[in-house]
PDB file of C-alpha atoms in Angstrom:
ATOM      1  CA  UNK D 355     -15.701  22.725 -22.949  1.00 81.00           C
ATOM      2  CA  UNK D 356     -15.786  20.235 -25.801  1.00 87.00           C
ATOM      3  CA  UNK D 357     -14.280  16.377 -24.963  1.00 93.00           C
ATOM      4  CA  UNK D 358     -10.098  16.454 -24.340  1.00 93.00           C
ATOM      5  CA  UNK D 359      -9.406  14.781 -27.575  1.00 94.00           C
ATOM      6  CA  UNK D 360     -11.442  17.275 -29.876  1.00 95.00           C
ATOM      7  CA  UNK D 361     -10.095  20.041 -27.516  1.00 94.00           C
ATOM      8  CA  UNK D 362      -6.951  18.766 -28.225  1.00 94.00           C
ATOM      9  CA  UNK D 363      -6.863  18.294 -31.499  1.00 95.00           C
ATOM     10  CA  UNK D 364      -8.380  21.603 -32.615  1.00 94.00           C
ATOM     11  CA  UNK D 365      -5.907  23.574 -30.418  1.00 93.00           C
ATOM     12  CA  UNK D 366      -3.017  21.835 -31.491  1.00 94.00           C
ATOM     13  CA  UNK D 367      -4.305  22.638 -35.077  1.00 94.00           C
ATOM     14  CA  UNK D 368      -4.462  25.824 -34.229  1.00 94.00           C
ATOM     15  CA  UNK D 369      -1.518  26.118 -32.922  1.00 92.00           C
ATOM     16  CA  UNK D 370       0.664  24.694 -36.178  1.00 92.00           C
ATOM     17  CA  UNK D 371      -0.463  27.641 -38.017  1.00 92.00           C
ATOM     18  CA  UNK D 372      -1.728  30.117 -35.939  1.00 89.00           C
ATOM     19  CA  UNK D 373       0.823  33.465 -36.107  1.00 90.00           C
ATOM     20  CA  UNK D 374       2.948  33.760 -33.249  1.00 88.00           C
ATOM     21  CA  UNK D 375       0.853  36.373 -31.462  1.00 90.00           C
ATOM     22  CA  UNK D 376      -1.932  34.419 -30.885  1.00 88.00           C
ATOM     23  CA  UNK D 377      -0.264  31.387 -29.375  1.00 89.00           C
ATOM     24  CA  UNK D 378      -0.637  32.245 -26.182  1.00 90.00           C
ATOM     25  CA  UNK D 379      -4.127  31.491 -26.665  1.00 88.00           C
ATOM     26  CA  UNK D 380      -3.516  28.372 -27.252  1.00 89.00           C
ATOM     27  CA  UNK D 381      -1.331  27.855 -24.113  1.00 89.00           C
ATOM     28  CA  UNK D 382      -3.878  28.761 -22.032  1.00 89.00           C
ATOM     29  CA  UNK D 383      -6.235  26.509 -23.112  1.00 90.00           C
ATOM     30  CA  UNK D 384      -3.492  23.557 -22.589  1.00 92.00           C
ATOM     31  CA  UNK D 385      -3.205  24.360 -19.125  1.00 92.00           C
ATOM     32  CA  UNK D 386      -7.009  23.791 -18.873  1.00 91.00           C
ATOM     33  CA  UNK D 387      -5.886  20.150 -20.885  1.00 92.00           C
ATOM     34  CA  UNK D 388      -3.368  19.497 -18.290  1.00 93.00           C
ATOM     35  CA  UNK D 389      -5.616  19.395 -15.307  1.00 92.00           C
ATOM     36  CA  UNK D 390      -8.472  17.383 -17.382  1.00 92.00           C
ATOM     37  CA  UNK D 391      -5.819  14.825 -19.655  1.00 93.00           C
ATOM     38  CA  UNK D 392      -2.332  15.172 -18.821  1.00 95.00           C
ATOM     39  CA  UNK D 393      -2.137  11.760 -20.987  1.00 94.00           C
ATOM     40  CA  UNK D 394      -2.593  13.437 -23.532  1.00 94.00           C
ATOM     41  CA  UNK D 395      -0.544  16.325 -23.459  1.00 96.00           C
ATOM     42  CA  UNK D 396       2.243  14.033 -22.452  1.00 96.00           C
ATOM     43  CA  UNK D 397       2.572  12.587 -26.202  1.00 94.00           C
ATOM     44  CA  UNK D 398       2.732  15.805 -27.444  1.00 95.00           C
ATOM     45  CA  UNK D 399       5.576  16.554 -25.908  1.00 96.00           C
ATOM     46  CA  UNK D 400       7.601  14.552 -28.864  1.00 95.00           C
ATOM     47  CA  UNK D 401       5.370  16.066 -31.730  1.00 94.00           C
ATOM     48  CA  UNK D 402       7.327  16.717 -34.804  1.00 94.00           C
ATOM     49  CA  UNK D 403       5.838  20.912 -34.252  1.00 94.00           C
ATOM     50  CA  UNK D 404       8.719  22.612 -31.899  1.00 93.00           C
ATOM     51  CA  UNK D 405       5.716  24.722 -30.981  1.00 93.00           C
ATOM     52  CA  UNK D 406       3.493  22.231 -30.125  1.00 94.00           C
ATOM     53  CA  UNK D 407       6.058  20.417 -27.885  1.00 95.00           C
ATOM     54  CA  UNK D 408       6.834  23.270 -25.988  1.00 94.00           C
ATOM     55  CA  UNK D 409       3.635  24.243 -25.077  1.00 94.00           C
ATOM     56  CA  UNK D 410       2.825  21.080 -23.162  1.00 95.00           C
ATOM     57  CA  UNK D 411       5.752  20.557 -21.971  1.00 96.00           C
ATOM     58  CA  UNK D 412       5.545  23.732 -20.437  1.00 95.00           C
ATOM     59  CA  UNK D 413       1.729  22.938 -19.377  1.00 96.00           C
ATOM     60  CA  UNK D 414       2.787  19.905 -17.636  1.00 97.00           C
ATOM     61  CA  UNK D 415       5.736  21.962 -15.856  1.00 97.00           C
ATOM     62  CA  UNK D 416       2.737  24.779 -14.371  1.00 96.00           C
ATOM     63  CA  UNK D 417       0.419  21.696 -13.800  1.00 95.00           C
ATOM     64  CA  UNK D 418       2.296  18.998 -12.102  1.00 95.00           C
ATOM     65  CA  UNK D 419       0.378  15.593 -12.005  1.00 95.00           C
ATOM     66  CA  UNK D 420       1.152  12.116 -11.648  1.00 96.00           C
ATOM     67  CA  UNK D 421      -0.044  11.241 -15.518  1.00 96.00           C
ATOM     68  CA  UNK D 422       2.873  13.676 -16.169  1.00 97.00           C
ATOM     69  CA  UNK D 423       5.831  11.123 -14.527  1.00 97.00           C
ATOM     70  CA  UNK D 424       6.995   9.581 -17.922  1.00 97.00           C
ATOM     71  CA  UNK D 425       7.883  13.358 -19.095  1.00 97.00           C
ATOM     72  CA  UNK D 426       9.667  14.044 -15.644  1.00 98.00           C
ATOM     73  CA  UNK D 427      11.225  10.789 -16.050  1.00 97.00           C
ATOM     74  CA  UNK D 428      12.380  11.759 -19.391  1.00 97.00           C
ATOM     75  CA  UNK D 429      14.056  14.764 -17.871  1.00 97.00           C
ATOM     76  CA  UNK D 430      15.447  13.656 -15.028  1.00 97.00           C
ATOM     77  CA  UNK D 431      17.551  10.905 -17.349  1.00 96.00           C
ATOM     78  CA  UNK D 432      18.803  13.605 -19.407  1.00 96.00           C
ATOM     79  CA  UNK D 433      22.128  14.465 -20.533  1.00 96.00           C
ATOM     80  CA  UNK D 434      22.062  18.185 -19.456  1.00 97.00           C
ATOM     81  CA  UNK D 435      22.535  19.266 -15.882  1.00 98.00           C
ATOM     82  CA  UNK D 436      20.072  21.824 -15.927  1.00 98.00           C
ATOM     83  CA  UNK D 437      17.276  19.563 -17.137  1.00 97.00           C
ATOM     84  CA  UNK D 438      17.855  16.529 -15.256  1.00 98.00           C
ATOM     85  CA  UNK D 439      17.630  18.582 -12.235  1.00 98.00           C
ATOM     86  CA  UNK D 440      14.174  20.115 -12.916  1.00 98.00           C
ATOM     87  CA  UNK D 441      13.405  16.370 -13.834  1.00 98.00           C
ATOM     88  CA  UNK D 442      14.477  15.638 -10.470  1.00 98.00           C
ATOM     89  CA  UNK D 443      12.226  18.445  -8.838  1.00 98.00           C
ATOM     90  CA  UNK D 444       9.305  17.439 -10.356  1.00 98.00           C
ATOM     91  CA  UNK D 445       9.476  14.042  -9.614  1.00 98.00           C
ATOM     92  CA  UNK D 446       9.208  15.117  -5.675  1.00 97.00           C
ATOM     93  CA  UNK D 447       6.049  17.183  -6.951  1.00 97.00           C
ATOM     94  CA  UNK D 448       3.746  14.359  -7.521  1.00 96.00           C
ATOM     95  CA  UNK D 449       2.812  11.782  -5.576  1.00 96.00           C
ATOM     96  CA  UNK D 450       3.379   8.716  -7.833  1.00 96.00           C
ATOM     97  CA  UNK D 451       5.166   5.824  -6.053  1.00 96.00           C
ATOM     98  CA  UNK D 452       7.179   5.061  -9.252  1.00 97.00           C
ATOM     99  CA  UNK D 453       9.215   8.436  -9.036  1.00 97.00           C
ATOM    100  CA  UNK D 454      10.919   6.244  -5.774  1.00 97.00           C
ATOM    101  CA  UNK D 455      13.331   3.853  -7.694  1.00 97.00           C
ATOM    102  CA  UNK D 456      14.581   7.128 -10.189  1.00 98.00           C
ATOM    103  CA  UNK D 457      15.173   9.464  -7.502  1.00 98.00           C
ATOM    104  CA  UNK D 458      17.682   7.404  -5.429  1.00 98.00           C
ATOM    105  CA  UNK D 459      19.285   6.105  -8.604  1.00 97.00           C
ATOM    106  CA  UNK D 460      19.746   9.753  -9.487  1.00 98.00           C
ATOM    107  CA  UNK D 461      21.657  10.188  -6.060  1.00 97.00           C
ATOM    108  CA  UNK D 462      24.442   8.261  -7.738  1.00 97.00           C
ATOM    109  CA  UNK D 463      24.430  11.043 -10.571  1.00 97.00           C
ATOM    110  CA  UNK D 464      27.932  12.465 -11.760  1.00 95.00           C
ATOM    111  CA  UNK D 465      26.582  15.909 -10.865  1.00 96.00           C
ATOM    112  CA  UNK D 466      26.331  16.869  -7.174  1.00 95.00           C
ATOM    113  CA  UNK D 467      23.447  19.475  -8.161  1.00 97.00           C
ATOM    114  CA  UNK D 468      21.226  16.497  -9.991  1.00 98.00           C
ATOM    115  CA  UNK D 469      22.037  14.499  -6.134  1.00 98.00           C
ATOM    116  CA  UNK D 470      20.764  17.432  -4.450  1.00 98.00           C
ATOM    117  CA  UNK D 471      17.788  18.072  -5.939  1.00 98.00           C
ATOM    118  CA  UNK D 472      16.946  13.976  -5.786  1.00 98.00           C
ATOM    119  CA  UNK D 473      17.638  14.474  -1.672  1.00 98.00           C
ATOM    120  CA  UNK D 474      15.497  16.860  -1.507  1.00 98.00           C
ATOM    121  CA  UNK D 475      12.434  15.026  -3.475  1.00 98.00           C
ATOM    122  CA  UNK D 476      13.190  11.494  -2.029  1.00 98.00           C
ATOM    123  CA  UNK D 477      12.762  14.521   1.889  1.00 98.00           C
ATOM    124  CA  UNK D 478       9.678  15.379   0.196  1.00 97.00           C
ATOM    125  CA  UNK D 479       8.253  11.315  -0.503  1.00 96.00           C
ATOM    126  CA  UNK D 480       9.459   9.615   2.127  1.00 97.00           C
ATOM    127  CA  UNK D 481       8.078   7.537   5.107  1.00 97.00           C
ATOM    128  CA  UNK D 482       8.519   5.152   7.188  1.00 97.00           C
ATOM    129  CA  UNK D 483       8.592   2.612   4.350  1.00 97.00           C
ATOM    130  CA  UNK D 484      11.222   4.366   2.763  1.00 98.00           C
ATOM    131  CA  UNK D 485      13.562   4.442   6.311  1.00 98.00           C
ATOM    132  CA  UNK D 486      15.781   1.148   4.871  1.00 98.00           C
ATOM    133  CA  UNK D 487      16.555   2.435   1.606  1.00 98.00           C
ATOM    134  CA  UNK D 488      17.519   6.057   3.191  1.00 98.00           C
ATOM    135  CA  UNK D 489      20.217   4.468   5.646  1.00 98.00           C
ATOM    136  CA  UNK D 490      21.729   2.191   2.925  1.00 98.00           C
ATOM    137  CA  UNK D 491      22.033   5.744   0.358  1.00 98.00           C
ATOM    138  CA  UNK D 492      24.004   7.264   3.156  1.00 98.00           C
ATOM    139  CA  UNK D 493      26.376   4.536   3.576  1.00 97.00           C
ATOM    140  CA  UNK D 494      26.773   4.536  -0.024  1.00 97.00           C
ATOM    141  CA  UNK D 495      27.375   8.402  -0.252  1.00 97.00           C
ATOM    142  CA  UNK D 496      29.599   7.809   2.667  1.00 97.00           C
ATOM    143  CA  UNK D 497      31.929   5.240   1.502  1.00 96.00           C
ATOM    144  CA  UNK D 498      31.620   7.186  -1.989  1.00 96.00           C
ATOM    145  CA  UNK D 499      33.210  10.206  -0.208  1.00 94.00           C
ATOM    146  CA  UNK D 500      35.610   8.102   1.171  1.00 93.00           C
ATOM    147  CA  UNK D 501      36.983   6.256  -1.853  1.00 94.00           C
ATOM    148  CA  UNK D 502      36.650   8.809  -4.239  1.00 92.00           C
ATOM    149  CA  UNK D 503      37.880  11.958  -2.174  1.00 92.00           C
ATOM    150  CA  UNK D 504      34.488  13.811  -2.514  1.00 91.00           C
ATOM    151  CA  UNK D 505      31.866  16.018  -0.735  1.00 93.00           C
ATOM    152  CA  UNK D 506      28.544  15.162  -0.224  1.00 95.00           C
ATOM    153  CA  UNK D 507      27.820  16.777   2.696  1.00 96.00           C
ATOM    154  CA  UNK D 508      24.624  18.357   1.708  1.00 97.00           C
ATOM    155  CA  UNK D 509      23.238  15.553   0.325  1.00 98.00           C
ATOM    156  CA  UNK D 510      24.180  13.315   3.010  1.00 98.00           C
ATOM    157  CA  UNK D 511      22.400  15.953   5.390  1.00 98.00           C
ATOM    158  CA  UNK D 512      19.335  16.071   4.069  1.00 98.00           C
ATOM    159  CA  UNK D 513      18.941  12.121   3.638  1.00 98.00           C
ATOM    160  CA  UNK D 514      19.850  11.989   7.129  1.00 98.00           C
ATOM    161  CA  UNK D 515      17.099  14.532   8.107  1.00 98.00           C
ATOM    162  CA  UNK D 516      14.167  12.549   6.300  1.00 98.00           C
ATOM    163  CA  UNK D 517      15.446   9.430   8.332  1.00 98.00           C
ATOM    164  CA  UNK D 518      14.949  12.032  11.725  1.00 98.00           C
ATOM    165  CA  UNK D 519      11.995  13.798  10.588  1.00 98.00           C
ATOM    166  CA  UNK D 520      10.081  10.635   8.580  1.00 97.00           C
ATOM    167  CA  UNK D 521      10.559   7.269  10.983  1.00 97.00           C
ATOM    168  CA  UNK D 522       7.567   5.941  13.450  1.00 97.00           C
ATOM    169  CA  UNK D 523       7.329   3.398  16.062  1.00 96.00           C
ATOM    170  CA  UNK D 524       7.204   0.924  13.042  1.00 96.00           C
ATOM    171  CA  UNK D 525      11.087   1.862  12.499  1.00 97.00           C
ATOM    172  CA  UNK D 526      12.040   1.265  16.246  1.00 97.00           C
ATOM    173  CA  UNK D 527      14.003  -2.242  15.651  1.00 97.00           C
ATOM    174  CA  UNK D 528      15.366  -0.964  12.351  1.00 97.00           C
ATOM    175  CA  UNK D 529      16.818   2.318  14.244  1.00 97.00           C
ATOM    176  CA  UNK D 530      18.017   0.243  17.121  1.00 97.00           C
ATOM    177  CA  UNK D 531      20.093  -2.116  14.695  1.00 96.00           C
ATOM    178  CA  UNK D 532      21.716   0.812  13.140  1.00 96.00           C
ATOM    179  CA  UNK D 533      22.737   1.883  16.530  1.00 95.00           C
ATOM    180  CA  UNK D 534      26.076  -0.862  15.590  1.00 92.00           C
ATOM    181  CA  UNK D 535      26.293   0.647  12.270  1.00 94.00           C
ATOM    182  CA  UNK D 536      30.019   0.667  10.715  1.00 92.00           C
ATOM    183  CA  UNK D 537      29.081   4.327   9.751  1.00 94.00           C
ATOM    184  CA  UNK D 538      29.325   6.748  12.770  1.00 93.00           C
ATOM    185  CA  UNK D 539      26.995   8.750  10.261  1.00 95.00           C
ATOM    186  CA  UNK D 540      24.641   6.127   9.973  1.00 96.00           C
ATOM    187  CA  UNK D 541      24.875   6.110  14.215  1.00 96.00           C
ATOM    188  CA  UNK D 542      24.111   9.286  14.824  1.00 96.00           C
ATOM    189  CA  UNK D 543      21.201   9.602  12.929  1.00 97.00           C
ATOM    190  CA  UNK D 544      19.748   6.533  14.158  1.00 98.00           C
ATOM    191  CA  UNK D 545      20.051   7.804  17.707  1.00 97.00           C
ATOM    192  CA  UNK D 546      18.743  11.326  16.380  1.00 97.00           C
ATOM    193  CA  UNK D 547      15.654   9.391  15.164  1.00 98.00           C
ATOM    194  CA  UNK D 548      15.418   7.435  18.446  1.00 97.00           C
ATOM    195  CA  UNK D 549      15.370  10.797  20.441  1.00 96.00           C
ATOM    196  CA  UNK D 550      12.721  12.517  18.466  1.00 96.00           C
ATOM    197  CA  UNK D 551      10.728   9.250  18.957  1.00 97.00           C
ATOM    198  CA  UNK D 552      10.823   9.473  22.474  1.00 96.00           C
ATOM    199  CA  UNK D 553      10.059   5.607  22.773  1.00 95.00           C
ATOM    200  CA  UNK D 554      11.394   4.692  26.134  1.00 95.00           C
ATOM    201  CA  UNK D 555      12.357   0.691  24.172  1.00 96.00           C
ATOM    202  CA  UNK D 556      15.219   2.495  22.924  1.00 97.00           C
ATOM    203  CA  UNK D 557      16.521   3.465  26.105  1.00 97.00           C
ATOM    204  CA  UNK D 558      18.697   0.049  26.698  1.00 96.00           C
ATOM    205  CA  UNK D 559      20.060  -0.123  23.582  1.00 96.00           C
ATOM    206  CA  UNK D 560      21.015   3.346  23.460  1.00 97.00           C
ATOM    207  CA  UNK D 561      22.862   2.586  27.113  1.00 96.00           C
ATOM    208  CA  UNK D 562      24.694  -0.599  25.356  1.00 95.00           C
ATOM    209  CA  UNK D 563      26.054   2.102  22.805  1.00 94.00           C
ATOM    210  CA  UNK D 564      27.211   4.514  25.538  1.00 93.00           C
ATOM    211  CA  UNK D 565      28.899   1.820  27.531  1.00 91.00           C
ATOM    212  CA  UNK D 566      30.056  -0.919  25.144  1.00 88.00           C
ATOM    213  CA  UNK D 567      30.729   1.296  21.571  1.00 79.00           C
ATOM    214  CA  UNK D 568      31.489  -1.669  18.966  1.00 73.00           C
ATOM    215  CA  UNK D 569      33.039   1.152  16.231  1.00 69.00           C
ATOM    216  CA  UNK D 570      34.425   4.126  18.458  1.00 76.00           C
ATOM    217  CA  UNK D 571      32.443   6.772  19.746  1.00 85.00           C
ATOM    218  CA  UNK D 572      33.647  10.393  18.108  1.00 90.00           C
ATOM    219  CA  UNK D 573      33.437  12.843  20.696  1.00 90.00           C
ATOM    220  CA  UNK D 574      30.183  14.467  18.774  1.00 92.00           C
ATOM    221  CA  UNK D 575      28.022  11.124  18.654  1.00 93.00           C
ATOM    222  CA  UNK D 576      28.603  10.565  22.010  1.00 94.00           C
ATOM    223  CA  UNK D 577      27.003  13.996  23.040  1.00 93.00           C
ATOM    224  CA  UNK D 578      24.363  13.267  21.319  1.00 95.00           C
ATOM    225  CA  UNK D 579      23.688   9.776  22.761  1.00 96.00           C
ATOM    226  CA  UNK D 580      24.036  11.591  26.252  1.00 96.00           C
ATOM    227  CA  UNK D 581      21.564  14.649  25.514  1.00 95.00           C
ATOM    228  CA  UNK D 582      18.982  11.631  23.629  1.00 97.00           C
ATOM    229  CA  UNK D 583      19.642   9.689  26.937  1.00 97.00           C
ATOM    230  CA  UNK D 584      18.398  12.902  29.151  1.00 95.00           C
ATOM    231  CA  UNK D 585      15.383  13.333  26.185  1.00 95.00           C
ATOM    232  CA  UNK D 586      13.993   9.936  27.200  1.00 96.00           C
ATOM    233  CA  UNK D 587      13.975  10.817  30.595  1.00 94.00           C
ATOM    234  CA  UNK D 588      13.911   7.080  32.204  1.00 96.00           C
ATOM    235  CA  UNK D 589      16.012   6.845  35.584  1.00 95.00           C
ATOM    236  CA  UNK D 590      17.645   3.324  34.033  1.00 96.00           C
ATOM    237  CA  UNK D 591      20.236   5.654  32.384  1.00 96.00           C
ATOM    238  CA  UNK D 592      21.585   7.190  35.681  1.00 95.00           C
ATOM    239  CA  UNK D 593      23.732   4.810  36.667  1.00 95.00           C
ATOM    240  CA  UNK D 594      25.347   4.287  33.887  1.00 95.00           C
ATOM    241  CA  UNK D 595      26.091   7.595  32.615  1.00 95.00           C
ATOM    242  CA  UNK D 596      27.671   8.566  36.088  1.00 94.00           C
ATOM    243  CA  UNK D 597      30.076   5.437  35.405  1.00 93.00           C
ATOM    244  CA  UNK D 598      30.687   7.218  32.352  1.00 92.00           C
ATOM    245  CA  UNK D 599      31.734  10.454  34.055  1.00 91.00           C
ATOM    246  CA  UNK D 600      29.915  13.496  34.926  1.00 90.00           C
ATOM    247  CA  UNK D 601      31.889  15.558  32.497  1.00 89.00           C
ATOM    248  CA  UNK D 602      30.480  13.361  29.892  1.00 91.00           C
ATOM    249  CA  UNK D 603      27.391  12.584  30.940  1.00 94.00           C
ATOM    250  CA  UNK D 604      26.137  16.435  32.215  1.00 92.00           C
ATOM    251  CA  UNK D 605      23.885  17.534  29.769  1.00 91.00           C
ATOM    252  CA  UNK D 606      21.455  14.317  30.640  1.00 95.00           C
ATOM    253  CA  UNK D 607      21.891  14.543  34.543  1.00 94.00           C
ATOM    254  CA  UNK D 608      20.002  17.615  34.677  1.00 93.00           C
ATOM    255  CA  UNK D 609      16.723  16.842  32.803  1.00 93.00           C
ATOM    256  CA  UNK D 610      17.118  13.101  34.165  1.00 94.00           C
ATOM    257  CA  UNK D 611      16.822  14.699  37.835  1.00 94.00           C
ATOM    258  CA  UNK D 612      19.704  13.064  38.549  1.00 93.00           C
ATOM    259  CA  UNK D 613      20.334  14.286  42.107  1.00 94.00           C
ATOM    260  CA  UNK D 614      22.709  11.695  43.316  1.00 93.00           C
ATOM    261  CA  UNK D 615      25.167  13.241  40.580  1.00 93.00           C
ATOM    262  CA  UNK D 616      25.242  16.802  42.879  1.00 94.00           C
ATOM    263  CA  UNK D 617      28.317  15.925  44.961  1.00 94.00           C
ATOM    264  CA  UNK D 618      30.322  14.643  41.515  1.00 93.00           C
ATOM    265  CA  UNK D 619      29.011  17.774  39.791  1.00 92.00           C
ATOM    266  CA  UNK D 620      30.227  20.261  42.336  1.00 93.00           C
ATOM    267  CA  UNK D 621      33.527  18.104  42.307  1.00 94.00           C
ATOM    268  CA  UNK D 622      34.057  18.597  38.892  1.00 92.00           C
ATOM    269  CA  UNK D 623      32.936  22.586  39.214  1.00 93.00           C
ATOM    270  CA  UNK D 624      35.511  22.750  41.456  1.00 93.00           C
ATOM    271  CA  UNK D 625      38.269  21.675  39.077  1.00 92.00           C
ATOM    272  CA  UNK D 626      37.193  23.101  35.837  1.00 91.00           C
ATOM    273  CA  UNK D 627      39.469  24.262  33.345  1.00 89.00           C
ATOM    274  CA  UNK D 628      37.854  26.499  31.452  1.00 92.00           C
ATOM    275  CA  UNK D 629      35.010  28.988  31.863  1.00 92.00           C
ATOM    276  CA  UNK D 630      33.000  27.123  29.530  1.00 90.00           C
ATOM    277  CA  UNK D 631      32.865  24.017  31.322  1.00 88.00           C
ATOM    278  CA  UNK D 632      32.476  25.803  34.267  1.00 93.00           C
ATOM    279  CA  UNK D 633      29.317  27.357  32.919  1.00 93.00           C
ATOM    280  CA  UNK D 634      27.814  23.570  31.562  1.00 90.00           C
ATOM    281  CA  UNK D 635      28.529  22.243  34.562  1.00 91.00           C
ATOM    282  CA  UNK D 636      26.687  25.352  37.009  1.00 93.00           C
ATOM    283  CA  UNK D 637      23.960  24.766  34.573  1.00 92.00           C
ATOM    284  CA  UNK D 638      23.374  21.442  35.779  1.00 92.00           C
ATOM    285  CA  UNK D 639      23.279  22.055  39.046  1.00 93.00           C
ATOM    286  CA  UNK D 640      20.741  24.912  38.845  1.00 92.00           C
ATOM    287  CA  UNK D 641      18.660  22.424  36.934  1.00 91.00           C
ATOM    288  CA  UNK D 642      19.092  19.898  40.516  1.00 90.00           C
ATOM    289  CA  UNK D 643      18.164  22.993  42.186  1.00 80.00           C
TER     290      UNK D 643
END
């Protein structure tokens, strides 16, 4: 009840000489401390008294708050693993804007773990104002992989998901340029984004891609392009996805109501290979009724 400065001072008294048994008394009443002055309780985590220390540092750990970043900070630049990954959790905990710049400098760690708790804070933060930074992290990680012969998958993943989940209509222009990305990665998240955006501006672009590809098209980003295509639902794409080939462009004929497609369709039925593409292909149709 008493002012956080004579609170704090008489517990941490208290707590120098107090017998072991009664300290958790004492660490009770810090987590009262770290809701009213984290400040406070973040200084003490350097006091000369081991005890001391650990009690707010553990206080600030059950009571995550902004006032707390220069501790998580502290952490997340540590030397062991462990710790610089809990550093990195907490930093995703609060909502301070200055845990940003940390947490994708920590996604160039030497541990994979420290990276992948980082990607999963920066998931946590980000917006639409944070769309720029994510796409140039996963070209780094990307050409990192490359050069250096290593796996980041999971990171890389979950970067790529915030980019998905996290852009607006504000990102439209900044998606659409990565659509000519060097980084098929980078491509296929940009026209994931696009397609959960549903913004019907994209839908030229997106047929530029399909029909003039500046880097390659890997089989796998240009079934996505084609079922984002069919997402948008705008007739403009017809046309040129037939040119492209019915095989191809299937999976978007069908919600696209694409019924001039029917006699190419049953054409290609006809002279199917394999069950499977037998069965994509039927599916179409029974979507043109």
């Amino acid at each position: 009840c008493a002012a956080p400065a004579v609170a704090f001072e008489a517990i941490t008294t208290f707590m120098r000489s107090a017998p072991a048994n009664q300290l958790p008394l004492a660490r009770n009443a810090l987590l009262e401390l770290a809701d009213r002055a984290p400040a406070l309780l973040v200084r003490a985590t350097l006091d000369e008294d081991a005890k001391v220390a650990d009690a707010a540092r553990q206080a600030l750990l059950i009571r995550p708050s902004n006032e707390a970043l220069p501790l998580y900070l502290r952490m997340a630049k540590s030397k062991s693993v462990d710790e610089a990954c809990s550093g990195c959790m907490y930093l995703g905990r609060i909502s301070s804007p200055q845990a940003r710049a940390p947490l994708f400098k920590a996604l160039g760690h030497r541990s994979a773990a420290v990276r992948e708790y980082a990607a999963t804070s920066i998931h946590s933060h980000a917006d639409e104002h944070w769309i720029a930074d994510l796409l140039e992290a996963i070209r780094t990680l990307r050409r990192e992989e490359t050069d250096k012969k290593k796996d980041f998958g999971e990171v890389i993943n979950t970067l790529c998901s915030a980019v998905v989940q996290k852009s607006t209509h504000a990102c439209l222009d900044l998606l659409m340029e990565g659509l000519h990305d060097a980084d098929a990665r980078v491509r296929g998240t940009c026209i994931s984004a696009l397609g959960r955006l549903g913004d019907t501006a994209a839908v030229v672009p997106l047929i530029e891609t399909l029909e003039h590809p500046r880097r390659g098209m890997p089989r796998e980003l240009r079934t996505a392009l084609v079922k984002v295509l069919g997402e948008l639902g705008d007739a403009r794409a017809i046309a040129p996805l037939l040119r492209a080939g019915v095989t191809v462009a299937a999976p978007a004929l069908g919600p696209l109501k694409a019924q001039e497609a029917v006699p190419e369709l049953m054409a290609a039925l006809e002279q199917a290979r394999t069950p499977r593409d037998a069965d994509e292909l039927a599916e179409v149709l029974a979507q043109l009724q």
